[in-house]
Amino acid sequence: MKVTLLGTGAADGWPNAFCRCTSCADARRLRDFRAQTAALVDDGLMLDFGPDVMSSAVRQGVSLADVRHVLITHAHADHLAPQSLLFRSWVEGAGDLELIGPADALDACRPWVGPDAAVRFTPVVAGESLRVGEYDVRVLPAQHKVFRDGDAVLYDVTGADGTRLLWATDTGVWPSDWFDRLEGAAFDAVFLEETFGDRGELSAGHLGLDGFGAMVERMRGVGAIVDATEIVAVHLGHHNPPIGELRRRLRTLRARPGRDGEVLAMGEPVGHRIFITGGARSGKSRYAEGLLGGVDDVVYVAAGGPRTGDPDWDRRVEAHRDRRPASWTTVEDTDVAGILRSARRPVLVDCLGTWLTARIDHHNAWENVELDAVRAEVDDLLNAWRTCTVPVIAVSNEVGSGVVPATASGRMFRDELGRLNAAVAELADEVVLMVAGQPLAVR
């Protein structure tokens, strides 16, 4: 299954448009905006359908024209915008649509459907299983309600390829006996709400960080979450800490925050890739190391390989080593592609500029500008970056924003590194530009 996150925010999004708190200010600074949580599966199945869905799809270049089934968790306004059915009806030949959800949620939709519209309603309650197009769907209970117990549900969805996801928003912490329903599920991905950060007491019908951790651990205990499960926090609100701190805290649970627009190709061996670029002394390496600050077992790849006879370089290397955790493994090697393919723990590559320099040196390409062999290695690196099965961060330099180099070799390096950066960024899940020590979220 392919899952596109159209939104990962709480009911009020993140940042909240009316708020000046630290968390909202940080999100605005990074331009890291989250719409109300919803997802599109394989272009044809929607998971929730709130008022932000249509505009989010347009911004992300996603068409909803092929949607034939909508799984609705409950009737709260951020999860269900029945007026969207009217707008859909304005498209000639829009096709059949099945709305699946608690009866109260479906009742909210009926006034927006014309008498001749090809829309059918399938009411469900927790405990039911049904076939939805090519998907097997189990309806699960939610520790959440709109007006009455049972009027909110969660969904366990299995695709035709056998991949399986849990859509778990909105809910508070489950009672212990509910977890038996998930025994041995071994989900490929769990999308679990985490609304309130350290303010979990604000609602028993939502999760804060403590409740999120409790749910994750109980699901691990019954085999619903296994080592290969991708755990994605959604329904994120501004009561959470700023995104950098939230990312670090979720990492201790082997989870991460979702990002609007990201696509998860479930069943494919793809890890989470972050690309960080910027100018000299912009704070790239320090920021990259901070993202992995809560992880004890990291492979740090000094991608330029060993270098001797340069005291200034030795001092720089020593300064980098001193600030990294002693538990990290440092590898000085230009075979970055090989390291990524064999990696079984998170990898930090620092940096692609020194790697490219070393490969141009190796092929004696500075003077003759014979770049076929260098570009073949670039292609190999990109393939390894794309298929890496563990979280990986790559750091690079921006060298094309200043004066045009005076030499042909300098211009060649600028151009080749620019192409490499663009290709790596295209395949990354997140792209960050560092400017004067400040991270700017590019994507």
mmCIF file of N, CA and C in Angstrom, residues 298-341:
data_model
loop_
_atom_site.group_PDB
_atom_site.id
_atom_site.type_symbol
_atom_site.label_atom_id
_atom_site.label_comp_id
_atom_site.label_asym_id
_atom_site.label_seq_id
_atom_site.Cartn_x
_atom_site.Cartn_y
_atom_site.Cartn_z
ATOM 1 N N VAL A 298 24.706 4.784 16.522
ATOM 2 C CA VAL A 298 24.688 5.465 15.223
ATOM 3 C C VAL A 298 26.022 5.228 14.526
ATOM 4 N N VAL A 299 25.969 5.019 13.210
ATOM 5 C CA VAL A 299 27.183 4.958 12.397
ATOM 6 C C VAL A 299 27.404 6.338 11.784
ATOM 7 N N TYR A 300 28.498 6.970 12.191
ATOM 8 C CA TYR A 300 28.864 8.280 11.645
ATOM 9 C C TYR A 300 29.881 8.049 10.529
ATOM 10 N N VAL A 301 29.512 8.430 9.305
ATOM 11 C CA VAL A 301 30.373 8.206 8.154
ATOM 12 C C VAL A 301 31.063 9.510 7.782
ATOM 13 N N ALA A 302 32.375 9.569 8.023
ATOM 14 C CA ALA A 302 33.190 10.687 7.540
ATOM 15 C C ALA A 302 33.466 10.406 6.068
ATOM 16 N N ALA A 303 32.625 10.982 5.202
ATOM 17 C CA ALA A 303 32.507 10.490 3.826
ATOM 18 C C ALA A 303 33.674 10.860 2.922
ATOM 19 N N GLY A 304 34.567 11.717 3.389
ATOM 20 C CA GLY A 304 35.735 12.042 2.575
ATOM 21 C C GLY A 304 36.863 11.048 2.731
ATOM 22 N N GLY A 305 36.684 10.097 3.665
ATOM 23 C CA GLY A 305 37.744 9.130 3.920
ATOM 24 C C GLY A 305 38.849 9.718 4.774
ATOM 25 N N PRO A 306 39.855 8.928 5.111
ATOM 26 C CA PRO A 306 40.966 9.423 5.938
ATOM 27 C C PRO A 306 41.783 10.469 5.191
ATOM 28 N N ARG A 307 42.374 11.382 5.950
ATOM 29 C CA ARG A 307 43.153 12.467 5.353
ATOM 30 C C ARG A 307 44.332 12.744 6.280
ATOM 31 N N THR A 308 45.516 12.803 5.744
ATOM 32 C CA THR A 308 46.719 12.977 6.567
ATOM 33 C C THR A 308 47.494 14.203 6.106
ATOM 34 N N GLY A 309 48.336 14.703 7.030
ATOM 35 C CA GLY A 309 49.221 15.806 6.683
ATOM 36 C C GLY A 309 48.569 17.163 6.698
ATOM 37 N N ASP A 310 47.415 17.307 7.327
ATOM 38 C CA ASP A 310 46.703 18.586 7.360
ATOM 39 C C ASP A 310 46.296 18.859 8.801
ATOM 40 N N PRO A 311 47.110 19.581 9.577
ATOM 41 C CA PRO A 311 46.824 19.815 10.994
ATOM 42 C C PRO A 311 45.489 20.512 11.232
ATOM 43 N N ASP A 312 45.147 21.467 10.351
ATOM 44 C CA ASP A 312 43.880 22.168 10.539
ATOM 45 C C ASP A 312 42.705 21.207 10.384
ATOM 46 N N TRP A 313 42.796 20.326 9.400
ATOM 47 C CA TRP A 313 41.746 19.321 9.205
ATOM 48 C C TRP A 313 41.655 18.394 10.406
ATOM 49 N N ASP A 314 42.808 17.998 10.947
ATOM 50 C CA ASP A 314 42.832 17.123 12.111
ATOM 51 C C ASP A 314 42.114 17.779 13.296
ATOM 52 N N ARG A 315 42.324 19.093 13.471
ATOM 53 C CA ARG A 315 41.671 19.798 14.574
ATOM 54 C C ARG A 315 40.150 19.828 14.382
ATOM 55 N N ARG A 316 39.713 20.034 13.153
ATOM 56 C CA ARG A 316 38.274 20.045 12.878
ATOM 57 C C ARG A 316 37.653 18.683 13.174
ATOM 58 N N VAL A 317 38.335 17.635 12.721
ATOM 59 C CA VAL A 317 37.838 16.283 12.953
ATOM 60 C C VAL A 317 37.741 16.001 14.448
ATOM 61 N N GLU A 318 38.768 16.396 15.192
ATOM 62 C CA GLU A 318 38.778 16.157 16.636
ATOM 63 C C GLU A 318 37.634 16.890 17.332
ATOM 64 N N ALA A 319 37.341 18.123 16.892
ATOM 65 C CA ALA A 319 36.244 18.889 17.485
ATOM 66 C C ALA A 319 34.905 18.195 17.233
ATOM 67 N N HIS A 320 34.735 17.654 16.033
ATOM 68 C CA HIS A 320 33.504 16.924 15.714
ATOM 69 C C HIS A 320 33.382 15.680 16.593
ATOM 70 N N ARG A 321 34.499 14.957 16.740
ATOM 71 C CA ARG A 321 34.458 13.726 17.546
ATOM 72 C C ARG A 321 34.101 14.019 18.994
ATOM 73 N N ASP A 322 34.649 15.106 19.521
ATOM 74 C CA ASP A 322 34.450 15.416 20.932
ATOM 75 C C ASP A 322 32.990 15.690 21.267
ATOM 76 N N ARG A 323 32.226 16.222 20.309
ATOM 77 C CA ARG A 323 30.836 16.550 20.629
ATOM 78 C C ARG A 323 29.869 15.418 20.304
ATOM 79 N N ARG A 324 30.350 14.354 19.656
ATOM 80 C CA ARG A 324 29.487 13.213 19.356
ATOM 81 C C ARG A 324 29.501 12.233 20.523
ATOM 82 N N PRO A 325 28.397 11.518 20.756
ATOM 83 C CA PRO A 325 28.362 10.518 21.834
ATOM 84 C C PRO A 325 29.453 9.471 21.644
ATOM 85 N N ALA A 326 30.041 9.043 22.731
ATOM 86 C CA ALA A 326 31.114 8.048 22.666
ATOM 87 C C ALA A 326 30.614 6.709 22.141
ATOM 88 N N SER A 327 29.300 6.461 22.242
ATOM 89 C CA SER A 327 28.741 5.181 21.796
ATOM 90 C C SER A 327 28.599 5.102 20.275
ATOM 91 N N TRP A 328 28.749 6.223 19.571
ATOM 92 C CA TRP A 328 28.637 6.204 18.121
ATOM 93 C C TRP A 328 29.875 5.565 17.498
ATOM 94 N N THR A 329 29.693 4.940 16.352
ATOM 95 C CA THR A 329 30.793 4.346 15.605
ATOM 96 C C THR A 329 31.168 5.271 14.449
ATOM 97 N N THR A 330 32.435 5.672 14.397
ATOM 98 C CA THR A 330 32.903 6.539 13.315
ATOM 99 C C THR A 330 33.610 5.705 12.256
ATOM 100 N N VAL A 331 33.203 5.907 10.998
ATOM 101 C CA VAL A 331 33.802 5.202 9.873
ATOM 102 C C VAL A 331 34.316 6.234 8.885
ATOM 103 N N GLU A 332 35.612 6.209 8.608
ATOM 104 C CA GLU A 332 36.193 7.092 7.597
ATOM 105 C C GLU A 332 36.301 6.297 6.301
ATOM 106 N N ASP A 333 35.341 6.493 5.413
ATOM 107 C CA ASP A 333 35.261 5.637 4.234
ATOM 108 C C ASP A 333 34.464 6.358 3.157
ATOM 109 N N THR A 334 34.932 6.299 1.914
ATOM 110 C CA THR A 334 34.190 6.910 0.807
ATOM 111 C C THR A 334 33.187 5.946 0.177
ATOM 112 N N ASP A 335 33.147 4.694 0.616
ATOM 113 C CA ASP A 335 32.175 3.746 0.080
ATOM 114 C C ASP A 335 30.845 3.940 0.801
ATOM 115 N N VAL A 336 30.270 5.111 0.632
ATOM 116 C CA VAL A 336 29.031 5.438 1.320
ATOM 117 C C VAL A 336 27.896 4.537 0.849
ATOM 118 N N ALA A 337 27.847 4.246 -0.439
ATOM 119 C CA ALA A 337 26.786 3.384 -0.956
ATOM 120 C C ALA A 337 26.829 2.010 -0.296
ATOM 121 N N GLY A 338 28.002 1.439 -0.156
ATOM 122 C CA GLY A 338 28.125 0.130 0.477
ATOM 123 C C GLY A 338 27.699 0.163 1.926
ATOM 124 N N ILE A 339 28.049 1.235 2.633
ATOM 125 C CA ILE A 339 27.665 1.355 4.043
ATOM 126 C C ILE A 339 26.155 1.452 4.175
ATOM 127 N N LEU A 340 25.503 2.231 3.306
ATOM 128 C CA LEU A 340 24.056 2.384 3.375
ATOM 129 C C LEU A 340 23.344 1.064 3.084
ATOM 130 N N ARG A 341 23.875 0.290 2.147
ATOM 131 C CA ARG A 341 23.214 -0.967 1.791
ATOM 132 C C ARG A 341 23.300 -2.006 2.905
#
